[in-house]
Tab-separated table of C-alpha atoms and ligand atoms in Angstrom:
chain	number	residue	atom	x	y	z
Q	1	MET	CA	17.204	99.876	-110.299
Q	2	THR	CA	20.166	98.108	-108.737
Q	3	ASP	CA	19.220	96.462	-105.404
Q	4	PHE	CA	22.227	97.708	-103.329
Q	5	ASP	CA	20.772	96.638	-100.064
Q	6	SER	CA	20.579	92.984	-100.998
Q	7	ARG	CA	24.129	93.098	-102.454
Q	8	ARG	CA	25.391	94.787	-99.320
Q	9	ARG	CA	23.941	92.097	-97.142
Q	10	LEU	CA	25.286	89.372	-99.373
Q	11	ALA	CA	28.813	90.972	-99.559
Q	12	ILE	CA	28.999	91.066	-95.688
Q	13	ASP	CA	28.065	87.400	-95.383
Q	14	LEU	CA	30.349	86.463	-98.240
Q	15	ALA	CA	33.366	88.326	-96.962
Q	16	VAL	CA	33.003	86.497	-93.641
Q	17	GLU	CA	32.525	83.114	-95.347
Q	18	ALA	CA	35.510	83.794	-97.613
Q	19	GLY	CA	37.701	84.865	-94.764
Q	20	ALA	CA	36.779	81.659	-92.867
Q	21	LEU	CA	37.714	79.533	-95.988
Q	22	ALA	CA	41.068	81.319	-96.238
Q	23	ARG	CA	41.849	80.691	-92.594
Q	24	SER	CA	40.927	77.060	-92.807
Q	25	MET	CA	43.393	76.649	-95.636
Q	26	ARG	CA	46.286	78.172	-93.893
Q	27	GLN	CA	47.825	74.861	-92.647
Q	28	GLY	CA	49.807	73.209	-95.364
Q	29	LEU	CA	49.605	75.986	-97.898
Q	30	GLY	CA	50.780	73.736	-100.787
Q	31	THR	CA	52.461	75.187	-103.837
Q	32	ILE	CA	52.831	78.991	-103.725
Q	33	GLU	CA	52.981	80.595	-107.106
Q	34	SER	CA	55.376	83.598	-107.328
Q	35	LYS	CA	54.065	86.398	-109.607
Q	36	SER	CA	57.055	88.662	-108.814
Q	37	SER	CA	59.660	88.812	-106.027
Q	38	ILE	CA	57.096	90.183	-103.522
Q	39	ASP	CA	53.792	89.044	-105.151
Q	40	PHE	CA	52.494	85.572	-104.482
Q	41	CYS	CA	49.368	83.384	-105.117
Q	42	THR	CA	48.385	80.563	-102.810
Q	43	ALA	CA	45.755	77.781	-103.264
Q	44	ALA	CA	43.632	79.821	-100.825
Q	45	ASP	CA	43.699	82.925	-103.092
Q	46	LEU	CA	42.297	80.802	-105.907
Q	47	ALA	CA	39.680	78.951	-103.815
Q	48	VAL	CA	38.419	82.132	-102.230
Q	49	GLU	CA	38.101	83.937	-105.484
Q	50	THR	CA	36.265	80.910	-106.967
Q	51	LEU	CA	33.907	80.905	-103.984
Q	52	VAL	CA	33.206	84.672	-104.317
Q	53	ARG	CA	32.522	84.446	-108.095
Q	54	GLN	CA	30.218	81.533	-107.552
Q	55	ARG	CA	28.116	83.154	-104.780
Q	56	LEU	CA	27.849	86.455	-106.723
Q	57	ALA	CA	26.847	84.651	-109.980
Q	58	ASP	CA	24.270	82.499	-108.116
Q	59	ALA	CA	22.721	85.449	-106.245
Q	60	PHE	CA	22.787	88.185	-108.878
Q	61	GLY	CA	24.550	87.033	-112.007
Q	62	ASP	CA	26.952	89.937	-111.524
Q	63	PRO	CA	30.263	90.009	-113.355
Q	64	VAL	CA	33.531	90.075	-111.357
Q	65	ILE	CA	37.003	91.443	-111.900
Q	66	GLY	CA	39.322	89.520	-109.468
Q	67	GLU	CA	43.016	89.592	-108.748
Q	68	GLU	CA	43.600	85.948	-109.703
Q	69	ALA	CA	41.184	85.244	-112.671
Q	70	GLY	CA	40.886	88.816	-114.061
Q	71	GLY	CA	37.651	89.991	-115.768
Q	72	GLU	CA	36.304	92.915	-117.745
Q	73	PRO	CA	34.748	96.217	-116.776
Q	74	ALA	CA	30.917	96.292	-117.087
Q	75	ASP	CA	28.196	98.739	-116.079
Q	76	LEU	CA	27.880	96.942	-112.757
Q	77	VAL	CA	30.919	94.950	-111.690
Q	78	TRP	CA	32.425	93.594	-108.447
Q	79	VAL	CA	36.149	94.124	-107.958
Q	80	VAL	CA	37.556	91.399	-105.670
Q	81	ASP	CA	40.783	90.696	-103.885
Q	82	PRO	CA	40.408	87.252	-102.337
Q	83	ILE	CA	43.357	87.710	-100.055
Q	84	ASP	CA	45.019	91.122	-99.815
Q	85	GLY	CA	48.261	90.940	-97.852
Q	86	THR	CA	49.058	87.512	-99.200
Q	87	THR	CA	52.624	87.808	-97.894
Q	88	ASN	CA	51.351	88.427	-94.397
Q	89	TYR	CA	48.881	85.431	-94.796
Q	90	ILE	CA	51.726	83.153	-95.917
Q	91	HIS	CA	54.010	84.228	-93.093
Q	92	GLY	CA	51.275	83.843	-90.354
Q	93	THR	CA	50.790	87.439	-89.384
Q	94	ASN	CA	47.412	88.989	-89.057
Q	95	ASN	CA	47.299	91.975	-91.419
Q	96	TRP	CA	45.417	90.439	-94.327
Q	97	CYS	CA	41.852	90.536	-95.538
Q	98	VAL	CA	39.217	89.830	-98.170
Q	99	SER	CA	38.219	92.951	-100.096
Q	100	LEU	CA	34.970	93.344	-102.144
Q	101	ALA	CA	33.853	96.498	-104.005
Q	102	LEU	CA	30.883	97.083	-106.158
Q	103	VAL	CA	31.288	99.635	-109.003
Q	104	GLN	CA	28.411	100.983	-110.996
Q	105	ARG	CA	29.220	103.105	-114.061
Q	106	GLY	CA	32.570	104.163	-112.793
Q	107	VAL	CA	31.346	104.957	-109.176
Q	108	VAL	CA	32.190	102.827	-106.205
Q	109	GLU	CA	28.901	102.148	-104.405
Q	110	LEU	CA	29.858	99.466	-101.833
Q	111	GLY	CA	32.981	98.419	-100.093
Q	112	VAL	CA	33.420	95.501	-97.640
Q	113	ILE	CA	36.648	94.414	-96.090
Q	114	TYR	CA	36.937	91.529	-93.622
Q	115	ALA	CA	40.172	90.822	-91.712
Q	116	PRO	CA	39.570	87.332	-90.134
Q	117	ASP	CA	42.626	87.301	-87.755
Q	118	LEU	CA	41.700	90.699	-86.389
Q	119	ASP	CA	37.901	90.009	-86.343
Q	120	GLN	CA	37.431	93.399	-88.095
Q	121	LEU	CA	34.536	93.816	-90.613
Q	122	PHE	CA	34.496	97.123	-92.439
Q	123	VAL	CA	31.469	98.179	-94.513
Q	124	ALA	CA	30.945	101.358	-96.579
Q	125	ARG	CA	27.931	102.329	-98.668
Q	126	ARG	CA	28.306	105.459	-100.783
Q	127	GLY	CA	26.512	108.343	-99.063
Q	128	ALA	CA	25.712	106.278	-95.963
Q	129	GLY	CA	28.903	106.257	-93.990
Q	130	ALA	CA	31.499	103.661	-92.954
Q	131	THR	CA	31.416	101.166	-90.046
Q	132	MET	CA	33.749	98.708	-88.336
Q	133	ASN	CA	31.933	95.800	-86.702
Q	134	GLY	CA	28.782	97.910	-86.822
Q	135	ARG	CA	30.188	101.015	-85.289
Q	136	ALA	CA	30.524	104.356	-87.315
Q	137	ILE	CA	34.175	105.237	-87.982
Q	138	ARG	CA	35.922	108.509	-88.809
Q	139	THR	CA	39.313	109.488	-90.020
Q	140	SER	CA	41.745	110.748	-87.357
Q	141	GLY	CA	41.385	114.465	-87.978
Q	142	LEU	CA	44.900	114.542	-86.433
Q	143	ARG	CA	43.074	114.785	-83.162
Q	144	HIS	CA	45.696	112.442	-81.599
Q	145	GLY	CA	47.979	115.444	-81.325
Q	146	GLY	CA	51.095	113.510	-82.279
Q	147	GLY	CA	53.000	113.617	-85.549
Q	148	ALA	CA	51.335	112.328	-88.710
Q	149	VAL	CA	51.689	108.582	-89.519
Q	150	VAL	CA	51.382	107.460	-93.121
Q	151	GLU	CA	51.514	103.982	-94.537
Q	152	MET	CA	53.361	103.570	-97.873
Q	153	GLY	CA	52.995	100.525	-99.965
Q	154	TRP	CA	55.292	99.598	-102.850
Q	155	SER	CA	55.653	97.002	-105.520
Q	156	ALA	CA	57.794	96.060	-108.453
Q	157	ARG	CA	55.260	97.755	-110.802
Q	158	ARG	CA	57.083	101.071	-110.338
Q	159	PRO	CA	60.832	101.830	-110.063
Q	160	LEU	CA	62.012	101.377	-106.518
Q	161	ALA	CA	63.900	104.721	-106.676
Q	162	HIS	CA	60.621	106.519	-106.782
Q	163	SER	CA	59.236	104.917	-103.651
Q	164	LEU	CA	62.500	105.555	-101.825
Q	165	ASP	CA	62.276	109.173	-102.930
Q	166	LEU	CA	58.806	109.424	-101.444
Q	167	ILE	CA	59.925	107.886	-98.111
Q	168	THR	CA	62.826	110.412	-97.972
Q	169	ARG	CA	60.466	113.295	-98.598
Q	170	MET	CA	57.948	112.147	-96.001
Q	171	ILE	CA	60.675	111.746	-93.270
Q	172	ALA	CA	62.028	115.220	-94.202
Q	173	ASP	CA	58.499	116.575	-93.594
Q	174	ASN	CA	58.324	114.799	-90.218
Q	175	ILE	CA	55.791	112.229	-91.481
Q	176	GLU	CA	56.383	108.870	-89.856
Q	177	PHE	CA	55.877	106.049	-92.318
Q	178	ARG	CA	54.907	102.376	-92.051
Q	179	ARG	CA	54.767	99.387	-94.453
Q	180	CYS	CA	52.262	96.747	-93.164
Q	181	GLY	CA	51.816	94.714	-96.362
Q	182	SER	CA	48.069	95.061	-97.236
Q	183	GLY	CA	46.928	98.037	-99.184
Q	184	ALA	CA	43.292	97.288	-98.346
Q	185	MET	CA	43.974	97.188	-94.666
Q	186	GLY	CA	46.195	100.293	-94.844
Q	187	LEU	CA	43.226	102.161	-96.322
Q	188	ALA	CA	40.729	100.699	-93.749
Q	189	ASN	CA	43.106	101.864	-90.974
Q	190	VAL	CA	42.925	105.406	-92.372
Q	191	ALA	CA	39.099	105.195	-92.231
Q	192	LEU	CA	39.370	103.857	-88.729
Q	193	GLY	CA	41.504	106.794	-87.663
Q	194	VAL	CA	44.434	104.768	-86.432
Q	195	SER	CA	46.614	105.794	-89.320
Q	196	ASP	CA	46.577	109.284	-90.972
Q	197	GLY	CA	47.163	108.310	-94.477
Q	198	TYR	CA	47.956	105.710	-97.126
Q	199	VAL	CA	49.968	106.277	-100.279
Q	200	GLU	CA	51.381	104.014	-103.048
Q	201	LEU	CA	52.761	104.997	-106.413
Q	202	HIS	CA	50.822	102.207	-108.095
Q	203	ILE	CA	48.246	99.853	-106.754
Q	204	ASN	CA	45.579	97.656	-108.484
Q	205	ALA	CA	41.823	98.393	-108.240
Q	206	TRP	CA	41.099	95.128	-106.366
Q	207	ASP	CA	43.516	96.170	-103.566
Q	208	ALA	CA	42.146	99.706	-103.314
Q	209	LEU	CA	38.545	100.304	-104.233
Q	210	ALA	CA	36.790	99.052	-101.147
Q	211	GLY	CA	39.242	100.904	-98.823
Q	212	LEU	CA	39.035	104.123	-100.775
Q	213	LEU	CA	35.262	104.184	-100.307
Q	214	LEU	CA	35.702	103.581	-96.578
Q	215	VAL	CA	38.037	106.552	-96.334
Q	216	ARG	CA	35.716	108.862	-98.169
Q	217	GLU	CA	32.698	107.687	-96.204
Q	218	ALA	CA	34.659	108.156	-92.946
Q	219	GLY	CA	35.283	111.815	-93.864
Q	220	GLY	CA	38.713	111.522	-95.479
Q	221	TRP	CA	40.163	112.647	-98.791
Q	222	THR	CA	41.203	110.289	-101.704
Q	223	ASN	CA	42.429	110.868	-105.218
Q	224	ASP	CA	40.152	110.027	-108.153
Q	225	PHE	CA	41.600	106.471	-108.522
Q	226	LEU	CA	39.317	105.388	-111.350
Q	227	ALA	CA	40.401	108.258	-113.618
Q	228	ASP	CA	42.763	107.231	-116.422
Q	229	ASP	CA	41.416	103.691	-116.602
Q	230	GLY	CA	42.291	102.991	-112.998
Q	231	LEU	CA	39.917	99.979	-113.035
Q	232	ARG	CA	42.007	98.146	-115.615
Q	233	GLN	CA	45.412	99.637	-115.148
Q	234	GLY	CA	45.559	100.500	-111.524
Q	235	ASN	CA	46.728	103.904	-110.413
Q	236	VAL	CA	48.587	105.956	-107.841
Q	237	VAL	CA	46.768	106.024	-104.474
Q	238	VAL	CA	46.611	108.791	-101.938
Q	239	ALA	CA	44.122	108.596	-99.072
Q	240	CYS	CA	44.216	110.569	-95.885
Q	241	THR	CA	42.467	112.348	-93.135
Q	242	ALA	CA	41.459	115.710	-94.898
Q	243	GLU	CA	43.801	117.789	-92.640
Q	244	LEU	CA	46.847	116.094	-94.280
Q	245	THR	CA	45.899	116.356	-97.935
Q	246	GLU	CA	47.796	119.515	-98.756
Q	247	ARG	CA	50.957	118.365	-97.042
Q	248	LEU	CA	51.004	114.969	-98.881
Q	249	LEU	CA	50.241	116.479	-102.252
Q	250	ALA	CA	53.086	118.960	-101.809
Q	251	LEU	CA	55.588	116.053	-101.757
Q	252	GLU	CA	57.251	116.010	-105.225
Q	253	PRO	CA	56.312	112.345	-106.236
Q	254	LEU	CA	52.613	113.081	-105.421
Q	255	ARG	CA	52.401	116.580	-107.043
Q	256	GLY	CA	49.528	116.854	-109.496
Q	257	VAL	CA	47.629	113.874	-108.061
Q	258	ALA	CA	43.999	114.752	-107.929
F	1	IPD	C1	49.573	93.755	-102.466
F	1	IPD	C2	49.431	94.388	-101.108
F	1	IPD	C3	50.561	95.415	-100.820
F	1	IPD	C4	50.602	96.443	-101.846
F	1	IPD	C5	50.792	95.804	-103.241
F	1	IPD	C6	49.633	94.769	-103.488
F	1	IPD	P1	48.431	91.351	-102.534
F	1	IPD	O1	48.437	92.946	-102.757
F	1	IPD	O2	48.222	95.112	-101.004
F	1	IPD	O3	50.436	95.998	-99.541
F	1	IPD	O4	51.737	97.331	-101.540
F	1	IPD	O5	50.738	96.920	-104.173
F	1	IPD	O6	49.927	94.270	-104.712
F	1	IPD	O7	49.494	90.758	-103.461
F	1	IPD	O8	48.814	91.093	-101.114
F	1	IPD	O9	47.045	90.985	-102.872
Protein backbone atom coordinates (compact mmCIF):
# COMPACT_ATOMS: atom_id res chain seq x y z
CA MET A 1 0.00 0.00 0.00
CA THR A 2 1.35 3.41 -0.95
CA ASP A 3 1.76 5.71 2.03
CA PHE A 4 0.14 8.84 0.60
CA ASP A 5 0.03 10.67 3.95
CA SER A 6 3.81 10.62 4.35
CA ARG A 7 4.26 11.63 0.74
CA ARG A 8 1.77 14.47 1.13
CA ARG A 9 3.64 15.81 4.17
CA LEU A 10 6.99 15.56 2.43
CA ALA A 11 5.68 17.20 -0.75
CA ILE A 12 4.41 20.19 1.24
CA ASP A 13 7.76 20.71 3.02
CA LEU A 14 9.64 20.10 -0.19
CA ALA A 15 7.62 22.58 -2.26
CA VAL A 16 8.32 25.26 0.36
CA GLU A 17 12.03 24.39 0.52
CA ALA A 18 12.26 24.33 -3.28
CA GLY A 19 10.47 27.67 -3.56
CA ALA A 20 12.88 29.24 -1.06
CA LEU A 21 15.85 27.90 -3.04
CA ALA A 22 14.47 29.38 -6.27
CA ARG A 23 13.90 32.73 -4.58
CA SER A 24 17.43 32.77 -3.16
CA MET A 25 18.87 32.26 -6.67
CA ARG A 26 16.98 35.11 -8.27
CA GLN A 27 19.75 37.69 -7.98
CA GLY A 28 22.35 37.20 -10.72
CA LEU A 29 20.48 34.55 -12.66
CA GLY A 30 23.55 33.59 -14.72
CA THR A 31 23.19 31.98 -18.12
CA ILE A 32 19.63 31.49 -19.26
CA GLU A 33 19.13 28.69 -21.74
CA SER A 34 16.51 29.35 -24.39
CA LYS A 35 14.47 26.25 -25.32
CA SER A 36 12.23 28.23 -27.72
CA SER A 37 11.35 31.89 -28.24
CA ILE A 38 9.18 31.82 -25.07
CA ASP A 39 10.60 28.85 -23.17
CA PHE A 40 13.61 29.30 -20.91
CA CYS A 41 15.67 27.37 -18.36
CA THR A 42 17.66 29.09 -15.60
CA ALA A 43 20.24 27.68 -13.17
CA ALA A 44 17.45 27.81 -10.57
CA ASP A 45 15.19 25.49 -12.63
CA LEU A 46 18.04 22.95 -12.69
CA ALA A 47 19.00 23.36 -9.01
CA VAL A 48 15.39 23.09 -7.80
CA GLU A 49 14.72 19.98 -9.87
CA THR A 50 17.92 18.38 -8.56
CA LEU A 51 16.86 19.15 -4.98
CA VAL A 52 13.38 17.70 -5.52
CA ARG A 53 14.74 14.53 -7.12
CA GLN A 54 17.25 14.07 -4.30
CA ARG A 55 14.70 14.53 -1.50
CA LEU A 56 12.16 12.17 -3.10
CA ALA A 57 14.83 9.54 -3.79
CA ASP A 58 16.16 9.77 -0.21
CA ALA A 59 12.72 9.57 1.41
CA PHE A 60 10.91 7.02 -0.75
CA GLY A 61 13.08 6.00 -3.71
CA ASP A 62 10.27 7.22 -5.98
CA PRO A 63 11.01 7.97 -9.66
CA VAL A 64 10.45 11.43 -11.12
CA ILE A 65 9.47 12.91 -14.46
CA GLY A 66 10.73 16.49 -14.44
CA GLU A 67 10.63 19.37 -16.90
CA GLU A 68 14.40 19.74 -17.06
CA ALA A 69 15.83 16.20 -16.72
CA GLY A 70 12.92 14.15 -18.09
CA GLY A 71 12.13 10.66 -16.80
CA GLU A 72 9.95 7.67 -17.62
CA PRO A 73 6.41 6.75 -16.56
CA ALA A 74 6.20 4.17 -13.77
CA ASP A 75 3.45 2.65 -11.62
CA LEU A 76 4.08 5.39 -9.07
CA VAL A 77 5.79 8.53 -10.34
CA TRP A 78 6.20 12.17 -9.33
CA VAL A 79 5.68 14.74 -12.07
CA VAL A 80 7.61 17.91 -11.28
CA ASP A 81 7.92 21.41 -12.63
CA PRO A 82 10.71 23.06 -10.60
CA ILE A 83 9.65 26.54 -11.73
CA ASP A 84 6.45 27.00 -13.69
CA GLY A 85 6.19 30.50 -15.05
CA THR A 86 9.93 30.75 -15.68
CA THR A 87 9.48 33.89 -17.78
CA ASN A 88 7.73 35.63 -14.86
CA TYR A 89 10.50 34.40 -12.53
CA ILE A 90 13.17 35.85 -14.84
CA HIS A 91 11.36 39.16 -15.22
CA GLY A 92 10.82 39.64 -11.49
CA THR A 93 7.04 39.30 -11.40
CA ASN A 94 5.33 37.10 -8.86
CA ASN A 95 3.21 34.60 -10.81
CA TRP A 96 5.48 31.53 -10.71
CA CYS A 97 5.51 28.40 -8.61
CA VAL A 98 6.89 24.97 -7.85
CA SER A 99 4.49 22.21 -8.93
CA LEU A 100 4.56 18.60 -7.69
CA ALA A 101 2.08 15.86 -8.63
CA LEU A 102 2.06 12.19 -7.68
CA VAL A 103 0.54 9.76 -10.19
CA GLN A 104 -0.27 6.14 -9.41
CA ARG A 105 -1.25 3.87 -12.31
CA GLY A 106 -2.58 6.75 -14.40
CA VAL A 107 -4.44 8.51 -11.57
CA VAL A 108 -3.26 11.76 -10.01
CA GLU A 109 -3.34 11.19 -6.25
CA LEU A 110 -1.60 14.30 -4.88
CA GLY A 111 -0.96 17.81 -6.10
CA VAL A 112 1.06 20.51 -4.36
CA ILE A 113 1.75 23.97 -5.78
CA TYR A 114 3.75 26.62 -3.93
CA ALA A 115 4.01 30.22 -5.13
CA PRO A 116 6.74 31.78 -2.96
CA ASP A 117 6.27 35.43 -3.95
CA LEU A 118 2.53 35.18 -3.28
CA ASP A 119 2.93 33.02 -0.17
CA GLN A 120 0.28 30.65 -1.53
CA LEU A 121 0.50 26.94 -0.81
CA PHE A 122 -2.08 24.80 -2.63
CA VAL A 123 -2.61 21.15 -1.67
CA ALA A 124 -4.98 18.56 -3.15
CA ARG A 125 -5.41 14.91 -2.25
CA ARG A 126 -7.71 12.87 -4.48
CA GLY A 127 -11.06 12.45 -2.74
CA ALA A 128 -10.12 14.72 0.18
CA GLY A 129 -10.55 18.22 -1.24
CA ALA A 130 -8.27 21.14 -2.04
CA THR A 131 -6.81 23.84 0.20
CA MET A 132 -4.89 27.09 -0.06
CA ASN A 133 -2.78 27.87 3.02
CA GLY A 134 -4.84 25.29 4.92
CA ARG A 135 -8.26 26.72 4.01
CA ALA A 136 -10.68 24.70 1.84
CA ILE A 137 -11.16 26.22 -1.61
CA ARG A 138 -13.95 25.96 -4.23
CA THR A 139 -14.29 26.97 -7.85
CA SER A 140 -16.20 30.20 -8.52
CA GLY A 141 -19.57 28.69 -9.46
CA LEU A 142 -19.87 32.01 -11.37
CA ARG A 143 -21.22 33.39 -8.09
CA HIS A 144 -19.37 36.67 -8.68
CA GLY A 145 -22.24 37.59 -11.00
CA GLY A 146 -19.92 39.20 -13.57
CA GLY A 147 -18.86 37.90 -16.97
CA ALA A 148 -16.74 34.76 -17.15
CA VAL A 149 -12.95 35.21 -17.03
CA VAL A 150 -10.80 32.45 -18.54
CA GLU A 151 -7.02 32.31 -18.71
CA MET A 152 -5.54 30.96 -21.93
CA GLY A 153 -1.96 29.81 -22.22
CA TRP A 154 -0.10 29.22 -25.45
CA SER A 155 3.27 27.98 -26.64
CA ALA A 156 5.15 27.36 -29.87
CA ARG A 157 4.14 23.68 -29.58
CA ARG A 158 0.94 24.39 -31.53
CA PRO A 159 0.32 26.75 -34.47
CA LEU A 160 -0.25 30.30 -33.23
CA ALA A 161 -3.27 30.64 -35.55
CA HIS A 162 -5.15 28.02 -33.52
CA SER A 163 -4.65 29.94 -30.26
CA LEU A 164 -5.67 33.21 -31.93
CA ASP A 165 -8.80 31.49 -33.22
CA LEU A 166 -9.66 30.36 -29.69
CA ILE A 167 -9.18 33.89 -28.32
CA THR A 168 -11.43 35.28 -31.07
CA ARG A 169 -14.16 32.79 -30.23
CA MET A 170 -13.92 33.43 -26.50
CA ILE A 171 -14.27 37.16 -27.01
CA ALA A 172 -17.20 36.63 -29.40
CA ASP A 173 -18.88 34.62 -26.63
CA ASN A 174 -18.28 37.42 -24.08
CA ILE A 175 -15.62 35.44 -22.24
CA GLU A 176 -12.89 37.78 -20.98
CA PHE A 177 -9.45 36.22 -21.38
CA ARG A 178 -6.13 36.57 -19.55
CA ARG A 179 -2.57 35.33 -20.15
CA CYS A 180 -0.56 35.33 -16.92
CA GLY A 181 2.38 33.04 -17.81
CA SER A 182 2.09 30.05 -15.48
CA GLY A 183 -0.18 27.16 -16.41
CA ALA A 184 0.07 25.69 -12.91
CA MET A 185 -0.95 28.99 -11.30
CA GLY A 186 -3.66 29.48 -13.93
CA LEU A 187 -5.19 26.18 -12.81
CA ALA A 188 -4.68 26.92 -9.10
CA ASN A 189 -6.58 30.18 -9.59
CA VAL A 190 -9.51 28.26 -11.08
CA ALA A 191 -9.54 26.05 -7.97
CA LEU A 192 -9.34 29.17 -5.80
CA GLY A 193 -12.36 30.64 -7.58
CA VAL A 194 -10.63 33.86 -8.71
CA SER A 195 -10.66 32.74 -12.35
CA ASP A 196 -13.47 30.77 -14.01
CA GLY A 197 -11.39 28.63 -16.34
CA TYR A 198 -8.01 27.76 -17.84
CA VAL A 199 -7.49 26.53 -21.40
CA GLU A 200 -4.42 25.79 -23.51
CA LEU A 201 -4.22 23.84 -26.76
CA HIS A 202 -1.13 21.96 -25.59
CA ILE A 203 0.58 21.88 -22.22
CA ASN A 204 3.02 19.45 -20.63
CA ALA A 205 2.09 17.13 -17.78
CA TRP A 206 4.50 18.81 -15.32
CA ASP A 207 2.77 22.17 -15.85
CA ALA A 208 -0.73 20.79 -15.43
CA LEU A 209 -1.21 17.67 -13.27
CA ALA A 210 -1.09 19.21 -9.78
CA GLY A 211 -3.36 22.08 -10.86
CA LEU A 212 -5.85 19.74 -12.53
CA LEU A 213 -6.27 17.75 -9.31
CA LEU A 214 -6.77 21.03 -7.42
CA VAL A 215 -9.57 22.05 -9.80
CA ARG A 216 -11.33 18.68 -9.56
CA GLU A 217 -11.05 18.60 -5.78
CA ALA A 218 -12.38 22.15 -5.63
CA GLY A 219 -15.53 21.00 -7.47
CA GLY A 220 -14.56 22.01 -11.01
CA TRP A 221 -14.46 20.15 -14.33
CA THR A 222 -11.31 19.11 -16.20
CA ASN A 223 -10.71 17.09 -19.33
CA ASP A 224 -9.08 13.67 -19.08
CA PHE A 225 -5.56 15.02 -19.52
CA LEU A 226 -3.78 11.69 -19.12
CA ALA A 227 -5.72 10.09 -22.00
CA ASP A 228 -3.77 9.61 -25.25
CA ASP A 229 -0.41 9.36 -23.46
CA GLY A 230 -0.75 12.83 -21.91
CA LEU A 231 1.91 11.97 -19.35
CA ARG A 232 4.63 11.71 -22.01
CA GLN A 233 3.21 13.82 -24.82
CA GLY A 234 1.26 16.53 -23.02
CA ASN A 235 -2.28 17.33 -24.10
CA VAL A 236 -4.91 20.00 -24.53
CA VAL A 237 -6.12 21.30 -21.18
CA VAL A 238 -9.57 22.59 -20.28
CA ALA A 239 -10.38 23.22 -16.62
CA CYS A 240 -13.21 25.34 -15.31
CA THR A 241 -15.93 25.93 -12.81
CA ALA A 242 -18.50 23.27 -13.75
CA GLU A 243 -21.08 25.90 -14.83
CA LEU A 244 -18.81 26.98 -17.71
CA THR A 245 -17.99 23.55 -19.15
CA GLU A 246 -20.66 23.43 -21.86
CA ARG A 247 -19.89 26.94 -23.07
CA LEU A 248 -16.14 26.31 -23.36
CA LEU A 249 -16.54 22.95 -25.08
CA ALA A 250 -18.87 24.55 -27.64
CA LEU A 251 -15.99 26.74 -28.90
CA GLU A 252 -14.77 25.18 -32.15
CA PRO A 253 -11.08 24.58 -31.17
CA LEU A 254 -12.25 22.76 -27.99
CA ARG A 255 -15.06 20.67 -29.54
CA GLY A 256 -14.63 16.97 -28.78
CA VAL A 257 -12.38 17.56 -25.76
CA ALA A 258 -13.48 15.15 -23.06
C1 LIG B 1 5.02 27.30 -19.39
C2 LIG B 1 3.98 28.08 -18.62
C3 LIG B 1 3.05 28.79 -19.58
C4 LIG B 1 2.34 27.80 -20.48
C5 LIG B 1 3.35 26.98 -21.24
C6 LIG B 1 4.34 26.31 -20.31
P1 LIG B 1 7.32 27.04 -17.97
O1 LIG B 1 5.85 26.56 -18.50
O2 LIG B 1 3.22 27.23 -17.79
O3 LIG B 1 2.07 29.51 -18.87
O4 LIG B 1 1.51 28.52 -21.36
O5 LIG B 1 2.65 25.99 -21.97
O6 LIG B 1 5.31 25.64 -21.07
O7 LIG B 1 8.17 27.08 -19.19
O8 LIG B 1 7.14 28.40 -17.39
O9 LIG B 1 7.71 25.99 -17.02
